mmCIF file of C-alpha atoms in Angstrom:
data_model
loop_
_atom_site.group_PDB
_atom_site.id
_atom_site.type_symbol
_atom_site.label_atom_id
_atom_site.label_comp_id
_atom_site.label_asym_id
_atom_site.label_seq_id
_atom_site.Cartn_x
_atom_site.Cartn_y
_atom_site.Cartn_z
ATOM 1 C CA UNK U 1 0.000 0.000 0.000
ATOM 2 C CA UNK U 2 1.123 3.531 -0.969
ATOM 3 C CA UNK U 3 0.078 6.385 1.309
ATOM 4 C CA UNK U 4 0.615 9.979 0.696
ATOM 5 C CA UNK U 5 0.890 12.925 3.047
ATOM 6 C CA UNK U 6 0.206 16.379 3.189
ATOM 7 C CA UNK U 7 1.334 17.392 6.671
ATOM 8 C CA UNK U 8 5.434 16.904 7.747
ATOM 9 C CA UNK U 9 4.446 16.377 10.748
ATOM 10 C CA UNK U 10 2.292 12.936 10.271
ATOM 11 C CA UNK U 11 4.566 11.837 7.686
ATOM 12 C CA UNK U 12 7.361 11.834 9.984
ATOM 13 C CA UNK U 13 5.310 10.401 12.438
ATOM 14 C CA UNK U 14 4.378 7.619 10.009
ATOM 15 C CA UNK U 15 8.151 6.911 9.115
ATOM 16 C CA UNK U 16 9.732 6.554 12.875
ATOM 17 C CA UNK U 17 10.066 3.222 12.675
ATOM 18 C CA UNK U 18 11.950 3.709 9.926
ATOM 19 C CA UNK U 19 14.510 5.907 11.582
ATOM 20 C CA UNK U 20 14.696 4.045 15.013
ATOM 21 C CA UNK U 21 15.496 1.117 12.777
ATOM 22 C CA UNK U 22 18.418 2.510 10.614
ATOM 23 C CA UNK U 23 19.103 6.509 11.367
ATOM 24 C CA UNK U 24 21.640 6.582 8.978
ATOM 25 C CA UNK U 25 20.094 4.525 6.144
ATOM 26 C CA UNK U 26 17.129 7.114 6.124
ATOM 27 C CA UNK U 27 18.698 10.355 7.062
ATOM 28 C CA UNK U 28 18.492 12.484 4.227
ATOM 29 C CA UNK U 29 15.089 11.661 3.211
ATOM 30 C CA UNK U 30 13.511 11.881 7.014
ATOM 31 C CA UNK U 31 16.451 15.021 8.001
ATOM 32 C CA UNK U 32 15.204 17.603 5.132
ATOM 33 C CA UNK U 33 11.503 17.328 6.134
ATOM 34 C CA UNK U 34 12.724 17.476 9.991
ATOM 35 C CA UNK U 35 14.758 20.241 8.698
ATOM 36 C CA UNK U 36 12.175 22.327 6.954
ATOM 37 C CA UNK U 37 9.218 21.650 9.639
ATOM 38 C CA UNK U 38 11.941 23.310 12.273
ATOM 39 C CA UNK U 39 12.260 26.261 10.128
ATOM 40 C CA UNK U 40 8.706 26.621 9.454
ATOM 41 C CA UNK U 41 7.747 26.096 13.397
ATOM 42 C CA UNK U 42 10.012 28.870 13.986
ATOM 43 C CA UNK U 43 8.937 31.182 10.904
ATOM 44 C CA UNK U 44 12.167 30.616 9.291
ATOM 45 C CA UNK U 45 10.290 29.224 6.197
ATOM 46 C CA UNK U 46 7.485 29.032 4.105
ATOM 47 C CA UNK U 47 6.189 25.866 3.290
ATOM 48 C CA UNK U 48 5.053 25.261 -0.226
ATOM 49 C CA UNK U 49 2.882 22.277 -0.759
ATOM 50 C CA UNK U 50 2.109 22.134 -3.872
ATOM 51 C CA UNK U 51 6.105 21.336 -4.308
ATOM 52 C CA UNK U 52 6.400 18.774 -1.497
ATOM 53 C CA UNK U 53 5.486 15.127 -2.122
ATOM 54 C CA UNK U 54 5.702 12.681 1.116
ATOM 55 C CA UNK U 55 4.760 9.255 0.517
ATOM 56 C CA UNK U 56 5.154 5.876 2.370
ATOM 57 C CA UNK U 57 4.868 2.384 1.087
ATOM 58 C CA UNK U 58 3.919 -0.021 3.843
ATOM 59 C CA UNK U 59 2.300 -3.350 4.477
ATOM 60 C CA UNK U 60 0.230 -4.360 7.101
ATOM 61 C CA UNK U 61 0.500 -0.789 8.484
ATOM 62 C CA UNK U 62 4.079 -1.383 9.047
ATOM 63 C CA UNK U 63 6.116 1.142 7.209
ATOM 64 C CA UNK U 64 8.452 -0.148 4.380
ATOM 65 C CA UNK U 65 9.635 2.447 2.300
ATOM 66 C CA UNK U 66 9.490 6.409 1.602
ATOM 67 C CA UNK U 67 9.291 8.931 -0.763
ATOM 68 C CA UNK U 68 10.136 12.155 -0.367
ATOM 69 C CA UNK U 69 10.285 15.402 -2.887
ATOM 70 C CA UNK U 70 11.359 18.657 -0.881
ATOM 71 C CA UNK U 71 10.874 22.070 -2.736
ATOM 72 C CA UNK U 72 14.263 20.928 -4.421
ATOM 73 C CA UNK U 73 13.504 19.630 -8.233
ATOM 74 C CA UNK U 74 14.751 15.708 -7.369
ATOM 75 C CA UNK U 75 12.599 12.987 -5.060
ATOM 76 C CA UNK U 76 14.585 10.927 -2.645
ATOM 77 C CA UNK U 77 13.470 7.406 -2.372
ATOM 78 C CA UNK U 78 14.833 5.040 0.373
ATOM 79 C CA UNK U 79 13.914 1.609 1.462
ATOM 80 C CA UNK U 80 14.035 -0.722 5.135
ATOM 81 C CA UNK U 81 15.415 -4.302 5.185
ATOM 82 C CA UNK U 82 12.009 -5.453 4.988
ATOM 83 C CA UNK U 83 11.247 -4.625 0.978
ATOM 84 C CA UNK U 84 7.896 -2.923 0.083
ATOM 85 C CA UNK U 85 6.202 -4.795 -2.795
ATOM 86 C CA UNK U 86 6.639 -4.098 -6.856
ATOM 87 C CA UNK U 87 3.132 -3.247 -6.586
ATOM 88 C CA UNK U 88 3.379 -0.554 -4.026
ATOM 89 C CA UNK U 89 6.363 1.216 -5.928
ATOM 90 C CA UNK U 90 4.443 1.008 -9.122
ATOM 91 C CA UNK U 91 1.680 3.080 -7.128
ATOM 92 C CA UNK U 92 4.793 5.542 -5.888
ATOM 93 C CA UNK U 93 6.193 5.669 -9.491
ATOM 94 C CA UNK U 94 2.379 6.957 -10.788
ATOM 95 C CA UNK U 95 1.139 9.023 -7.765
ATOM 96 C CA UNK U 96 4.936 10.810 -8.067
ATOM 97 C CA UNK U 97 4.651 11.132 -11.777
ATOM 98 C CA UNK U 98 1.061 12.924 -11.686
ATOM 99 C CA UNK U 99 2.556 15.610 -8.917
ATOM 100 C CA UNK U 100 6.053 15.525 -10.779
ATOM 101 C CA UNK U 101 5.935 14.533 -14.225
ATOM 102 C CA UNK U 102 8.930 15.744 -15.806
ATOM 103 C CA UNK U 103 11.305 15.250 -12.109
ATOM 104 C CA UNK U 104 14.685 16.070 -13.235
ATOM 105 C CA UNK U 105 16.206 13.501 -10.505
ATOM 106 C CA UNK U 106 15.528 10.718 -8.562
ATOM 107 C CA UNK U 107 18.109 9.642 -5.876
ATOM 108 C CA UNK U 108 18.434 6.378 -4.079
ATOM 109 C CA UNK U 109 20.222 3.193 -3.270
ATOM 110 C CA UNK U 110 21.740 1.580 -6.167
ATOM 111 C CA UNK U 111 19.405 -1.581 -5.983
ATOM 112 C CA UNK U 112 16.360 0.519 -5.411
ATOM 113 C CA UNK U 113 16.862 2.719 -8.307
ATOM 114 C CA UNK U 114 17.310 -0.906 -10.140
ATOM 115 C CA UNK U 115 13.589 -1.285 -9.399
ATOM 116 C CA UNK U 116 12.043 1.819 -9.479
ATOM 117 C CA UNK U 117 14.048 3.132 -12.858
ATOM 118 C CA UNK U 118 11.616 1.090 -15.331
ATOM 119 C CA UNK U 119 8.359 1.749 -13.221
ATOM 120 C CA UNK U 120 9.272 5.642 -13.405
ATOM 121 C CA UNK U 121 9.460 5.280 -17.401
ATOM 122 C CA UNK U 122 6.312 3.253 -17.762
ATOM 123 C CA UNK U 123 4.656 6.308 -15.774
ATOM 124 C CA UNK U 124 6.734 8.674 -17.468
ATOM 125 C CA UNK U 125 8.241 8.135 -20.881
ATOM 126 C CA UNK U 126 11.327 9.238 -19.134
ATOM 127 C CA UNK U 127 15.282 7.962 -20.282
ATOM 128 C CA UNK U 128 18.094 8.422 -18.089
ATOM 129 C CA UNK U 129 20.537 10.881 -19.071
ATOM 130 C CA UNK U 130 23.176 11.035 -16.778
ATOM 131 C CA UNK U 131 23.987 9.127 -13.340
ATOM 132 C CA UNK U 132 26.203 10.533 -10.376
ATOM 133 C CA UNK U 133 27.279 8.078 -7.695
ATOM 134 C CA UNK U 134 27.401 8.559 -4.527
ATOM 135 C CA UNK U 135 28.827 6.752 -1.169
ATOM 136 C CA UNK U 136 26.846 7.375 1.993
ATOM 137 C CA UNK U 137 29.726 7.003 5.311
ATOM 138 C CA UNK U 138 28.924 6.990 8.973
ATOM 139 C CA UNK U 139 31.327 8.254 11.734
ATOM 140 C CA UNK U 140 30.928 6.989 15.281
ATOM 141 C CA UNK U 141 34.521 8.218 16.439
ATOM 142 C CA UNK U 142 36.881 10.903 15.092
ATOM 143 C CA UNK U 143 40.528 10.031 14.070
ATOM 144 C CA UNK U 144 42.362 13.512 14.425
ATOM 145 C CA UNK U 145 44.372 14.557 11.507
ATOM 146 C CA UNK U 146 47.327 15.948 11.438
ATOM 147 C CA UNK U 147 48.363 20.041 12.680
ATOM 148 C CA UNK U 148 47.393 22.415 10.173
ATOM 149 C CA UNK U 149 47.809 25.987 10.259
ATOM 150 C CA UNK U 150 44.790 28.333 10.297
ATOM 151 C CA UNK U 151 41.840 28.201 12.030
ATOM 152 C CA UNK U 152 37.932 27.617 12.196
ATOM 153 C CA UNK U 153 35.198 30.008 12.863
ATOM 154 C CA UNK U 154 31.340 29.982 12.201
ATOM 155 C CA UNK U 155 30.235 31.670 8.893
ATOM 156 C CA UNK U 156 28.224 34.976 8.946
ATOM 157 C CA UNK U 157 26.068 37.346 6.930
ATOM 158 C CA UNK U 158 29.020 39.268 6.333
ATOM 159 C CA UNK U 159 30.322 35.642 4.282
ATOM 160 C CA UNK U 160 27.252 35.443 2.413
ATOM 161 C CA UNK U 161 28.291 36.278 -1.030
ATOM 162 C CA UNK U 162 30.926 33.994 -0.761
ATOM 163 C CA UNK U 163 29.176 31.130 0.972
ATOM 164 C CA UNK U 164 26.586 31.816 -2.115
ATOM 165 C CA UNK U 165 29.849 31.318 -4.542
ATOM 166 C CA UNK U 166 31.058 27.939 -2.944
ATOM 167 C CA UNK U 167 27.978 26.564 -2.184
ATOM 168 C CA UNK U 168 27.352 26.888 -5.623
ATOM 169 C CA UNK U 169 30.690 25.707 -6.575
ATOM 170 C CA UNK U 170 30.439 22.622 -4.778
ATOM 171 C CA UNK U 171 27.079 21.650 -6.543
ATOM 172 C CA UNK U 172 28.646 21.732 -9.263
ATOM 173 C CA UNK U 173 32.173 19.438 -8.341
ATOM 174 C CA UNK U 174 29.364 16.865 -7.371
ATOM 175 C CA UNK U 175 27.362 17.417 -10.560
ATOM 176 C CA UNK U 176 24.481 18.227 -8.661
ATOM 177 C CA UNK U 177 23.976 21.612 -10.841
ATOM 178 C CA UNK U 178 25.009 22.717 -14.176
ATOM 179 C CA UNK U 179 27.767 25.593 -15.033
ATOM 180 C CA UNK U 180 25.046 27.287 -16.601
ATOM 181 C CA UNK U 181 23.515 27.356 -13.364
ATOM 182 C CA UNK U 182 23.572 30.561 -10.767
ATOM 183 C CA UNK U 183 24.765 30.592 -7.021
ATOM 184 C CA UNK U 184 21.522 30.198 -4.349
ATOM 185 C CA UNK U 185 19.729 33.293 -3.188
ATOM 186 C CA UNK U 186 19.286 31.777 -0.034
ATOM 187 C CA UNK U 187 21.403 29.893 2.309
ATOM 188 C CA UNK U 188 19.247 28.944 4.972
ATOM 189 C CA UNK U 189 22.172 26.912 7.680
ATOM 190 C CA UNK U 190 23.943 30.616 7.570
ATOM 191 C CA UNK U 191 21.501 32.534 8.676
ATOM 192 C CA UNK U 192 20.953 29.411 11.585
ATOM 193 C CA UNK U 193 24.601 29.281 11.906
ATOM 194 C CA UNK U 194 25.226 25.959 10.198
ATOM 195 C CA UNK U 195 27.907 26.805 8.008
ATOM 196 C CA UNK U 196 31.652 27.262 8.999
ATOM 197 C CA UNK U 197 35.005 28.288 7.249
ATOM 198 C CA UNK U 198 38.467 27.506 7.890
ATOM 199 C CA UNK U 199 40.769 30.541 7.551
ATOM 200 C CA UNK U 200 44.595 31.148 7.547
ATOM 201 C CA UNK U 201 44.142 34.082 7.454
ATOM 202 C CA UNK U 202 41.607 34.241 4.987
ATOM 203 C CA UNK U 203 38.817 31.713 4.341
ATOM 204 C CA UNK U 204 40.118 28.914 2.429
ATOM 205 C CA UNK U 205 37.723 26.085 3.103
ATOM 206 C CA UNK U 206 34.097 25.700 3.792
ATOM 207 C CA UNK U 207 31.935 23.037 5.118
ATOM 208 C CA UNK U 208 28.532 23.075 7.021
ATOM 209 C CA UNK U 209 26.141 20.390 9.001
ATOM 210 C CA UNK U 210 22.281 19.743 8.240
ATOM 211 C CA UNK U 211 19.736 17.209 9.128
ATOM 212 C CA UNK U 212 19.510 16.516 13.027
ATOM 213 C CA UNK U 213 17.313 13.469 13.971
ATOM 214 C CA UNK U 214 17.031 12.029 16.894
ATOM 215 C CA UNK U 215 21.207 10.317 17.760
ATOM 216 C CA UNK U 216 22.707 11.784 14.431
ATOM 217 C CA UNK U 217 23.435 14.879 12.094
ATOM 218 C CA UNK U 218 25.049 14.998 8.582
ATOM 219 C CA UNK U 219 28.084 16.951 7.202
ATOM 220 C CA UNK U 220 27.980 18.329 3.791
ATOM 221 C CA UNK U 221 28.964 21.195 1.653
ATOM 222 C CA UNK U 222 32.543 20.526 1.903
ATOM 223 C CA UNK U 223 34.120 23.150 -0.267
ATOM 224 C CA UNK U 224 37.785 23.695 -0.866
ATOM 225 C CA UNK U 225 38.780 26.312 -3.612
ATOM 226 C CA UNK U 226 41.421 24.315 -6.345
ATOM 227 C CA UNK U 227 44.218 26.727 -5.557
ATOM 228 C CA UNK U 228 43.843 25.830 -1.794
ATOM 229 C CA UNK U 229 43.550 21.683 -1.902
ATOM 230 C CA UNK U 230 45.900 19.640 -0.667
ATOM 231 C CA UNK U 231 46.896 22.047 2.128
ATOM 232 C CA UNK U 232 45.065 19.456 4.496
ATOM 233 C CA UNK U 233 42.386 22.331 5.080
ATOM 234 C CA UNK U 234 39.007 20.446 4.941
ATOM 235 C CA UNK U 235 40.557 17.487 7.034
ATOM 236 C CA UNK U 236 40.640 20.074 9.690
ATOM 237 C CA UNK U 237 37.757 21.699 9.191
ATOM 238 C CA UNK U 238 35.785 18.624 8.815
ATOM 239 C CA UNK U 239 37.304 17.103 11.932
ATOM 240 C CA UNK U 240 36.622 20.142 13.737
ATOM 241 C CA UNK U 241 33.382 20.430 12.952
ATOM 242 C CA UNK U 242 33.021 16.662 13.713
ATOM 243 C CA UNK U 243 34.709 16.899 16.831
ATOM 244 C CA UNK U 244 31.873 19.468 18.296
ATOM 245 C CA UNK U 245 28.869 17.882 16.652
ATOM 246 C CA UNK U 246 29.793 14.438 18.469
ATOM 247 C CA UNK U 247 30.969 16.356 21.832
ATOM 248 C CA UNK U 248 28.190 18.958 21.816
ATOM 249 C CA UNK U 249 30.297 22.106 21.696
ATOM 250 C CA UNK U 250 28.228 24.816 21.517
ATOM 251 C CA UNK U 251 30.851 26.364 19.445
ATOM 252 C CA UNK U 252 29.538 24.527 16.561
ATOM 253 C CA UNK U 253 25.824 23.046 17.743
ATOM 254 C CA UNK U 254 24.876 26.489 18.291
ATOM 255 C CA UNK U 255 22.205 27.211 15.713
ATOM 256 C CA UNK U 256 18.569 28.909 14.921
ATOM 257 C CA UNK U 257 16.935 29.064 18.369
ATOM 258 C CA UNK U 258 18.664 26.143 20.459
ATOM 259 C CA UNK U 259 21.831 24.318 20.474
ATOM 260 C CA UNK U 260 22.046 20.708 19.367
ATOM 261 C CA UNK U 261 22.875 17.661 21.812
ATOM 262 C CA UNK U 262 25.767 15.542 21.605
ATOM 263 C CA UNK U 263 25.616 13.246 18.756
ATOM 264 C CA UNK U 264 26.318 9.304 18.721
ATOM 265 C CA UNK U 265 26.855 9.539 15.073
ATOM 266 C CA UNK U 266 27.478 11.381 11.818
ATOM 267 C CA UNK U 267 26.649 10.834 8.364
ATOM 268 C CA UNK U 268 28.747 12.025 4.721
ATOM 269 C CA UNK U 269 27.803 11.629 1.565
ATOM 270 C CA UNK U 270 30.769 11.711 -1.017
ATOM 271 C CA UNK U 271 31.163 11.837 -4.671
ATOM 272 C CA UNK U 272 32.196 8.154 -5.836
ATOM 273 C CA UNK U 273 34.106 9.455 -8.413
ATOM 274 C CA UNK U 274 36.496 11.798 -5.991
ATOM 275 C CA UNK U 275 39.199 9.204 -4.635
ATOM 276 C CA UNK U 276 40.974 12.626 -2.489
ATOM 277 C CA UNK U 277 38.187 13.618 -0.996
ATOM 278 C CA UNK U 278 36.987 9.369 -0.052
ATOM 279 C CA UNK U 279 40.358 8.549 1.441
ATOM 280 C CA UNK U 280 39.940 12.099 3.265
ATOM 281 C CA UNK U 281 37.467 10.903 4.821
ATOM 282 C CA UNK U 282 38.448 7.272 5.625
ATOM 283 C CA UNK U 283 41.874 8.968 7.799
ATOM 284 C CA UNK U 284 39.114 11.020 9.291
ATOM 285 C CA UNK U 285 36.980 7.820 10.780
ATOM 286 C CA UNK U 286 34.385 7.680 8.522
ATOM 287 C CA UNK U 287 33.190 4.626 7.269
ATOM 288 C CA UNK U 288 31.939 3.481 3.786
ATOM 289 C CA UNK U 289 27.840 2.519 4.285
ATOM 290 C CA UNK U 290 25.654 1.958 1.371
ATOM 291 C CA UNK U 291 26.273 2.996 -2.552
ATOM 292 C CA UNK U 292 23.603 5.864 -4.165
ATOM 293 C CA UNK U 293 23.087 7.190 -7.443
ATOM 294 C CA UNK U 294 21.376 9.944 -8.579
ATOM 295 C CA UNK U 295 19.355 9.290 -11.692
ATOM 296 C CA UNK U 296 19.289 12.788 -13.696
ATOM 297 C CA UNK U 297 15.817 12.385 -16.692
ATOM 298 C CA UNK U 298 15.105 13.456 -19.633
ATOM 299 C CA UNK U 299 11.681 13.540 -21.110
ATOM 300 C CA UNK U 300 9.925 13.646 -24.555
ATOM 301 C CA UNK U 301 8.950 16.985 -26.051
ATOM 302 C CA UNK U 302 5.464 18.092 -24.372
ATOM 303 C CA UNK U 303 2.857 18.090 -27.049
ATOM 304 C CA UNK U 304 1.415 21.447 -28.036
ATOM 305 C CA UNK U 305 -1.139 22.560 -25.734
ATOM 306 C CA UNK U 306 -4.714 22.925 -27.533
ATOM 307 C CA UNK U 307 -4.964 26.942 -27.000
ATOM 308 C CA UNK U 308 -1.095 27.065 -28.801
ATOM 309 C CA UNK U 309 -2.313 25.773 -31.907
#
């Protein structure tokens, strides 16, 4: 069975088991709708439902299986040890293709995306165009790296324009935008104090944390200008950051209206195709997970509407 869901709220309350069961598995998916019913609780946000799509696949009541499309033009679709049925994610593929039908991406686990791939064409007439992989880690405890001059400090408005630049910059290194693309208007973790550079003496790395659930939080955003790499700047800016998510230092869980408890663990998603920035990681603690891919679509040309002819 495929339910869908208006409210955050109940949809989050509909996918806990989910969460309790595997925190890290599910954190993207379950951490941007936490994320963006926070913001809206605290008038930090508007919610737009006609972009938001929040389904759950289930048998028996017991939840299998999600679906989630934030404001964002992709849909993130994640699935339990328990598998939901073909027949349920044929129902996802068509309810998401009537609210969605020309969704430019679709990410997942590489199996799922096996499955759901040739239900989202039947629905769609949809061919993949591209594919980015992507490795989902989990660190549960921090291997220092080595001295490195400079030091962190906690983004502000007065960074904006260039936390705009290399935010934007990064989508791109992980082919999650196009050059043709333009830098965000927003950056909603600066203005909650998410977002942190490492100078020496002037910024020359960036990274930021998102997504707190109930034991974990995720680091992303990890931004290092190509003149400054291989300096060993993000190792200590990730590690620092790291460090005070996992210890609760309010130097770094500080943010919006409250300040974040310790955490047990911390998730990373890296670019498959980046071998610096995996092994990076790897010195730093984290651990390899679960393979993803994004699946980027392309679609037939719309037909000429009746009032265009």
């Amino acid at each position: 069975m495929f339910t869908t869901f208006r409210e955050p709220r109940a949809f989050l309350a509909a996918t806990q088991a989910l969460a309790a069961a595997d925190e890290a598995h599910f954190g993207m998916p379950l951490g941007l709708i936490a994320d963006l019913t926070a913001r809206v609780a605290d008038g930090r946000a508007a919610l737009v439902e006609r972009d938001l799509f929040l389904g759950v696949l289930a048998l028996a009541s017991e939840p299998r299986a999600l679906v989630v499309k934030t404001i964002a033009d992709r849909a993130l679709i994640a699935e339990g040890p328990a598998p939901a049925s073909d027949a349920a994610w044929r129902d996802a593929a068509v309810a998401l293709a009537a609210h969605a039908p020309r969704l430019p991406r679709v990410f997942g686990t590489r199996a799922l995306l096996a499955r759901f791939e040739p239900l989202w064409r039947a629905a769609t007439q949809a061919r993949v165009r591209a594919t980015s992989a992507m490795r989902l880690h989990r660190l549960d405890q921090l291997r220092e790296p080595g001295a490195c001059s400079g030091r962190m400090r906690r983004a502000t408005e007065a960074d904006l324009e260039l936390v705009r630049h290399w935010m934007w910059r990064f989508a791109i290194d992980v082919r999650d935008a196009p050059e043709t693309s333009s830098p965000p208007t927003h950056v909603p973790q600066l203005a909650e104090g998410r977002v942190f550079l490492w100078e020496d003496p002037e910024p020359v790395c960036m990274t930021a944390w998102a997504r707190p659930l109930a034991h974990s939080a995720s680091i992303n955003s990890v931004y290092t200008p190509p003149e400054q790499r291989g300096k060993g700047y993000a190792a200590a800016l990730v590690a620092a950051v790291s460090r005070g998510l996992l210890e609760g230092d309010p130097a770094v869980t500080k943010h919006g209206t409250g300040t974040l408890a310790p955490r047990r663990f911390l998730c990373l998603y890296t670019d498959m195709h980046n071998p610096t920035a995996n092994r990076l990681y790897a010195r730093l603690g984290y651990t390899a997970l679960s393979d993803w891919d994004a699946l980027h679509f392309e679609y037939p040309a719309s037909p000429p509407r009746d009032d265009a002819r």
